[in-house]
PDB file of C-alpha atoms in Angstrom:
ATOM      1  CA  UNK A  15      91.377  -5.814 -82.734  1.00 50.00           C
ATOM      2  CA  UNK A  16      87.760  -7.018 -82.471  1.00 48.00           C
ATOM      3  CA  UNK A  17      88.646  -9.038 -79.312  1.00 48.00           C
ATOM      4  CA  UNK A  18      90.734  -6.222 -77.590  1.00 46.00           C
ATOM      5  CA  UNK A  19      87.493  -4.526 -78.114  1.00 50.00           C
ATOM      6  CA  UNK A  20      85.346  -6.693 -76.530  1.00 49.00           C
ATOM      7  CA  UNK A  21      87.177  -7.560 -73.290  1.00 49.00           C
ATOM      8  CA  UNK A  22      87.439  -3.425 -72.929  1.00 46.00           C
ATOM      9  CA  UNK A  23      83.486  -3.252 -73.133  1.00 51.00           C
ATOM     10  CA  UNK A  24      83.031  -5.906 -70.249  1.00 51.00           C
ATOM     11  CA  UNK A  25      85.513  -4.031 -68.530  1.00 51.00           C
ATOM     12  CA  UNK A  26      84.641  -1.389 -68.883  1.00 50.00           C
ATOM     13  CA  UNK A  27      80.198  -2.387 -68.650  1.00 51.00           C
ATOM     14  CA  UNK A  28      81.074  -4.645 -65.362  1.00 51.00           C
ATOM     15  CA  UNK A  29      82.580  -1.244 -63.710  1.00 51.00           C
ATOM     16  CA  UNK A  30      79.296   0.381 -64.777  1.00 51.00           C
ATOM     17  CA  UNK A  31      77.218  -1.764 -62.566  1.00 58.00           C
ATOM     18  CA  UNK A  32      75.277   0.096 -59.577  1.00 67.00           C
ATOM     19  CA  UNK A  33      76.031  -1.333 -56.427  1.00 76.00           C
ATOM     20  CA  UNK A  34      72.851  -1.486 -54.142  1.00 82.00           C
ATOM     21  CA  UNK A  35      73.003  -1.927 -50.116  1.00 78.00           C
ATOM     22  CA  UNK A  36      70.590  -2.935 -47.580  1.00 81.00           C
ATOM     23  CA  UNK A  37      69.946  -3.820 -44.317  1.00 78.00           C
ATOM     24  CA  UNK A  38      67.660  -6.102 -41.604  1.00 82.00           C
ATOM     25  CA  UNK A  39      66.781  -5.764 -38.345  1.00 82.00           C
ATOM     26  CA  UNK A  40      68.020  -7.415 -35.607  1.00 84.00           C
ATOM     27  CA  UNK A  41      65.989  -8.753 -32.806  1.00 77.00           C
ATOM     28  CA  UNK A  42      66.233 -10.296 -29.894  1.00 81.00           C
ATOM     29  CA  UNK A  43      63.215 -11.388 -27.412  1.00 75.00           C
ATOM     30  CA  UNK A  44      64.085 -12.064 -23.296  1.00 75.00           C
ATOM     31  CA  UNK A  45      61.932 -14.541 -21.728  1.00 73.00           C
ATOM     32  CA  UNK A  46      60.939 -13.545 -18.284  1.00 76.00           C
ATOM     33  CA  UNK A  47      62.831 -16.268 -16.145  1.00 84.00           C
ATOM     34  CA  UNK A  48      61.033 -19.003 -14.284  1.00 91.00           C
ATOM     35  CA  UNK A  49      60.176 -18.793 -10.634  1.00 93.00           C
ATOM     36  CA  UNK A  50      59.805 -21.333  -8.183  1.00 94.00           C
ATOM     37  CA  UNK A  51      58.011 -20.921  -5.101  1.00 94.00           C
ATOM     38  CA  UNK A  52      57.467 -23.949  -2.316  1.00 94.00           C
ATOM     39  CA  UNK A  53      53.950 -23.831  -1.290  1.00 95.00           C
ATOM     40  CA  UNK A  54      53.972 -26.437   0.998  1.00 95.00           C
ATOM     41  CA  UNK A  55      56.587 -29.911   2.409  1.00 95.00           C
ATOM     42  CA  UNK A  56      55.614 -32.815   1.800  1.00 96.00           C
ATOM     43  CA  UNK A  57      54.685 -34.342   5.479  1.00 96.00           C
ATOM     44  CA  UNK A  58      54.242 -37.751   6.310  1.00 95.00           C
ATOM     45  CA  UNK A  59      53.251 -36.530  10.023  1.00 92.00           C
ATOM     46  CA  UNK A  60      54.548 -37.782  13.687  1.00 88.00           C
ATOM     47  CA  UNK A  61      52.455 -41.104  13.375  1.00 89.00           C
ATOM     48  CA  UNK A  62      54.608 -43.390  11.296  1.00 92.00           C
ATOM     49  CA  UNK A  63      54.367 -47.408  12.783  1.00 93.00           C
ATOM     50  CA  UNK A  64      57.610 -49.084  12.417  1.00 94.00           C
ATOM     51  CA  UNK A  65      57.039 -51.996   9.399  1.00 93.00           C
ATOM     52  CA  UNK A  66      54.481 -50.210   7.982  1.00 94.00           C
ATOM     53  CA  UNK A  67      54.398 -48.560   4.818  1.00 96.00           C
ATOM     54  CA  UNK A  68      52.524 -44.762   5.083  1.00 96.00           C
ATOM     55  CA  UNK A  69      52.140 -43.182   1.560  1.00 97.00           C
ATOM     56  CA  UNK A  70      51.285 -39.415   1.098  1.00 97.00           C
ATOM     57  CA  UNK A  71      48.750 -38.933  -2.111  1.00 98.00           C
ATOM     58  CA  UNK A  72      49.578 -36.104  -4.523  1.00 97.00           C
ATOM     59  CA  UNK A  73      46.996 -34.505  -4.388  1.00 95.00           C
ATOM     60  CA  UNK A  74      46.710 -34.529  -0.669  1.00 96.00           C
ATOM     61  CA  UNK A  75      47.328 -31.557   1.856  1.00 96.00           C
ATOM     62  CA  UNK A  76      50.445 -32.991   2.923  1.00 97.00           C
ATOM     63  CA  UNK A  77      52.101 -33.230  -0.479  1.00 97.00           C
ATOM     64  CA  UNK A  78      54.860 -31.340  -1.624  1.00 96.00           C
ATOM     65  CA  UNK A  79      53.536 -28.449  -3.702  1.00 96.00           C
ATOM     66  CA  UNK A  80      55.543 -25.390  -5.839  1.00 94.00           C
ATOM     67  CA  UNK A  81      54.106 -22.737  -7.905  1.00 96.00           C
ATOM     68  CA  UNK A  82      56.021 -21.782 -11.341  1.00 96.00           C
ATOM     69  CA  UNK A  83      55.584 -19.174 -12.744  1.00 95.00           C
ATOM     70  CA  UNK A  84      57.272 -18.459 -16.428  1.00 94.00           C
ATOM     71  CA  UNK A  85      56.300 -16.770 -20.004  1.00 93.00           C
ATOM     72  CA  UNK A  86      52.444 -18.271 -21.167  1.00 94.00           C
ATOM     73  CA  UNK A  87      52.733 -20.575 -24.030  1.00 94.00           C
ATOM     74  CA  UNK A  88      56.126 -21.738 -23.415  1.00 95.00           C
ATOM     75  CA  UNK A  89      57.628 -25.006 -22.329  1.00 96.00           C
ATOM     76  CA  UNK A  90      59.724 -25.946 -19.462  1.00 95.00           C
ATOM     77  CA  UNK A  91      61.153 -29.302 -18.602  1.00 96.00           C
ATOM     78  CA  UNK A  92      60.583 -30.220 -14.975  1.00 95.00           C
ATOM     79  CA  UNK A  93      63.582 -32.463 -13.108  1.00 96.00           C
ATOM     80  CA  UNK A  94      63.467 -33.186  -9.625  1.00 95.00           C
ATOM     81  CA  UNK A  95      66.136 -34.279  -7.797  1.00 95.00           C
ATOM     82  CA  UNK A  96      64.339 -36.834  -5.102  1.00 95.00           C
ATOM     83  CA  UNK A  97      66.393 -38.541  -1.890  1.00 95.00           C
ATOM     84  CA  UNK A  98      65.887 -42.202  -1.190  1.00 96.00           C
ATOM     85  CA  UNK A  99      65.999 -41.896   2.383  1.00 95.00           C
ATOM     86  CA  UNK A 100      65.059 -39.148   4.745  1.00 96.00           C
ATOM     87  CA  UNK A 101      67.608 -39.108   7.215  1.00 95.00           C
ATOM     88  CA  UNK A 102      67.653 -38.589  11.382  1.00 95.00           C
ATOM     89  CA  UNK A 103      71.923 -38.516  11.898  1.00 93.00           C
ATOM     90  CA  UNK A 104      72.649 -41.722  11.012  1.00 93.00           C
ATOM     91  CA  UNK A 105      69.579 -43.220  10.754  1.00 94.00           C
ATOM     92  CA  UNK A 106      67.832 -44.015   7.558  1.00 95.00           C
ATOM     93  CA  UNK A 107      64.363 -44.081   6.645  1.00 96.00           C
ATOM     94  CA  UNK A 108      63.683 -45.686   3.333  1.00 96.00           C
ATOM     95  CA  UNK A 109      61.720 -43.683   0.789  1.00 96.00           C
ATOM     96  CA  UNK A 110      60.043 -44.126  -2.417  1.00 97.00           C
ATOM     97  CA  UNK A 111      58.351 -42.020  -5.269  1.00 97.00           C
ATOM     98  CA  UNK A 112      56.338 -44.054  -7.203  1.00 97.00           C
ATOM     99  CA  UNK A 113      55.762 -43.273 -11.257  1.00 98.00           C
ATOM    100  CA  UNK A 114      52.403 -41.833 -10.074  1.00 97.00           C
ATOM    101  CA  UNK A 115      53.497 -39.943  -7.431  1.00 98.00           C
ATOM    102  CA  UNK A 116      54.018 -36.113  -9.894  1.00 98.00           C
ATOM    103  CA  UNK A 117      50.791 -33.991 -10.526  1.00 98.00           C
ATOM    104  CA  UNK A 118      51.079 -31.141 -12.817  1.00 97.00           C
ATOM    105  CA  UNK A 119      48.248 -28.448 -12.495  1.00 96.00           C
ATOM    106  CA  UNK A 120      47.561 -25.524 -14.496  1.00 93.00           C
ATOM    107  CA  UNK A 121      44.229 -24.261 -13.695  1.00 88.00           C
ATOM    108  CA  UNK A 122      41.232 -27.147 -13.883  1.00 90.00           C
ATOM    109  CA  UNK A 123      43.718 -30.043 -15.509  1.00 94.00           C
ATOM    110  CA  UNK A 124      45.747 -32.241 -13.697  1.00 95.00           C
ATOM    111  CA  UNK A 125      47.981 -34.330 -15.238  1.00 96.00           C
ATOM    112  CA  UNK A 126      50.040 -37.199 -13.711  1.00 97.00           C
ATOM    113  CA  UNK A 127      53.936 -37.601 -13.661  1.00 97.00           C
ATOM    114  CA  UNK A 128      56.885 -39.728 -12.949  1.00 98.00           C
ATOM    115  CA  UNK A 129      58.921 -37.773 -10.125  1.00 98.00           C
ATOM    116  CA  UNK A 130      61.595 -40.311 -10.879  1.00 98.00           C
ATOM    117  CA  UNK A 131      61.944 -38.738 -15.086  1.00 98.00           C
ATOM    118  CA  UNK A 132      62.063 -35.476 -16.923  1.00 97.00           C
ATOM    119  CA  UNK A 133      58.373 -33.833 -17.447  1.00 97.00           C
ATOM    120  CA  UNK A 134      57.412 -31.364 -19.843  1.00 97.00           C
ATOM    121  CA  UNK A 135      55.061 -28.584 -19.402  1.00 96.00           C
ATOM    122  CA  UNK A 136      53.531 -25.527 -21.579  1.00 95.00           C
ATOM    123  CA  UNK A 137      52.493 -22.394 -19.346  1.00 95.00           C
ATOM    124  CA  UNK A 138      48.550 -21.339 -19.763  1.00 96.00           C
ATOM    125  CA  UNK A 139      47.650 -18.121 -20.609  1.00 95.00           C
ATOM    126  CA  UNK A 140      47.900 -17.119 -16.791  1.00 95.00           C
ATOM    127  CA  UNK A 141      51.748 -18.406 -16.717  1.00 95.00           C
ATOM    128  CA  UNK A 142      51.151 -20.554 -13.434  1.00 96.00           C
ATOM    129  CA  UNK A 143      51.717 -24.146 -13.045  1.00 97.00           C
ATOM    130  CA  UNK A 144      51.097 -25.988  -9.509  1.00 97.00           C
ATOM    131  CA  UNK A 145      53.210 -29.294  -9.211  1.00 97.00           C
ATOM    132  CA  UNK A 146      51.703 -31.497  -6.451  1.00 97.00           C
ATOM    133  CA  UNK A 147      54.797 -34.364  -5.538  1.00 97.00           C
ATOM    134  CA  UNK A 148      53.388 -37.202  -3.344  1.00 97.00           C
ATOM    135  CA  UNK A 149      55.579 -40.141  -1.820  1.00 97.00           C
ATOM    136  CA  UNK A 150      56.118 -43.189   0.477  1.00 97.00           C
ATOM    137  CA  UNK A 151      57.827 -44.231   3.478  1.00 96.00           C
ATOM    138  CA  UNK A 152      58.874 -47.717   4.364  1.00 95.00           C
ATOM    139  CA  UNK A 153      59.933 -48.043   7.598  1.00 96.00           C
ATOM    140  CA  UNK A 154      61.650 -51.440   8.852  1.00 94.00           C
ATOM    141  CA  UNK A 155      60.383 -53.150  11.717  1.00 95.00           C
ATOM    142  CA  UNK A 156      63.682 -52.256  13.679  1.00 94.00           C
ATOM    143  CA  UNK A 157      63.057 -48.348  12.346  1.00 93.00           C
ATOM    144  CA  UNK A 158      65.034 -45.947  15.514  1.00 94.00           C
ATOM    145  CA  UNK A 159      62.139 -43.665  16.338  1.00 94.00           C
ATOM    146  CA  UNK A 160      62.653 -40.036  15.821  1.00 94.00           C
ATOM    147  CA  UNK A 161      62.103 -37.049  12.977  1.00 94.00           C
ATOM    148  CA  UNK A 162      63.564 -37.997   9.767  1.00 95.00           C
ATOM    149  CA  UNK A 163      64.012 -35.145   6.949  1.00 94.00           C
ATOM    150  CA  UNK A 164      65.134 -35.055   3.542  1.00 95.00           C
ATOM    151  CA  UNK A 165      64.713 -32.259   0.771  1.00 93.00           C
ATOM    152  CA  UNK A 166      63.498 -31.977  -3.028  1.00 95.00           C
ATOM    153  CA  UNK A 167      65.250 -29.977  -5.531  1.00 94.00           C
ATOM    154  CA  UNK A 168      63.292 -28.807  -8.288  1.00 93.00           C
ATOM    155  CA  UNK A 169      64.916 -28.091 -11.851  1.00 94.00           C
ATOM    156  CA  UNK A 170      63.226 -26.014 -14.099  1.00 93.00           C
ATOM    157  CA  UNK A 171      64.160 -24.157 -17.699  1.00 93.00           C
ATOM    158  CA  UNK A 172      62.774 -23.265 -20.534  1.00 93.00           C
ATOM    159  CA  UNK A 173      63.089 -26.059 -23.538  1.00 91.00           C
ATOM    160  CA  UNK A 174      62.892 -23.143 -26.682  1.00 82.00           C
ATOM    161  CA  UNK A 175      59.508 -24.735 -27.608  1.00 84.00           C
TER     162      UNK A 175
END
């Protein structure tokens, strides 16, 4: 009888019970997405001497340059795709990015790269990096004269750091 008693009080106390709800926000932030504008080729100029090897600084006026532009205080990884020949229709023109050959600027501070690897980058507070890409050309002494071209594709995204 006791027993029968008991199990109808926690029955009967556990359908008592207030229930209590509540709730949280939701949020969700949009980055503005990176943009990539090419500031200037990278040009080796119309005076190249077949066997000899003419190399392009990066921080020259005739290095490849882009301006990013993303959220400031966020980090991007940088991957360029890089040819190792500029070409003139069949002809082949050997050339070569050395590990020094990336520059990363964001206002007064440069910082070196290897073109040939990933790079990683935070954006200042004005949300503009410069990236400065210098090279090398190593012509054989049997080069074909002519203009030889190639391209550079930039990669850019945001890391979530």
């Amino acid at each position: 009888k006791y027993f029968l008693s008991f199990i109808l009080m926690i029955v009967i106390s556990n359908s008592c019970i207030s229930q209590i709800s509540g709730y949280v926000q939701i949020k969700a932030g949009v980055l503005d997405p990176v943009s990539v504008i090419n500031t200037r080729n990278l040009n080796f100029g119309e005076n190249i001497f077949p066997g000899l090897k003419m190399s392009v600084d990066k921080s020259s006026e005739n290095a490849a340059s882009f301006i990013i532009g993303g959220e400031a205080g966020k980090q991007i990884s940088l991957t360029l795709t890089l040819p190792s020949y500029l070409n003139n229709g069949s002809s082949e023109l050997p050339l070569i990015f050395n590990p020094d050959d990336g520059e990363i600027v964001s206002g007064d501070t440069r910082i070196t790269f290897n073109p040939n690897a990933t790079a990683y980058s935070i954006f200042p507070s004005s949300g503009i990096l410069s990236i400065n890409i210098g090279a090398s050309v190593n012509p054989r002494d049997s080069q074909e004269p002519g203009i030889y071209s190639g391209h550079i594709t930039i990669h850019i995204q945001y890391t979530g750091n």
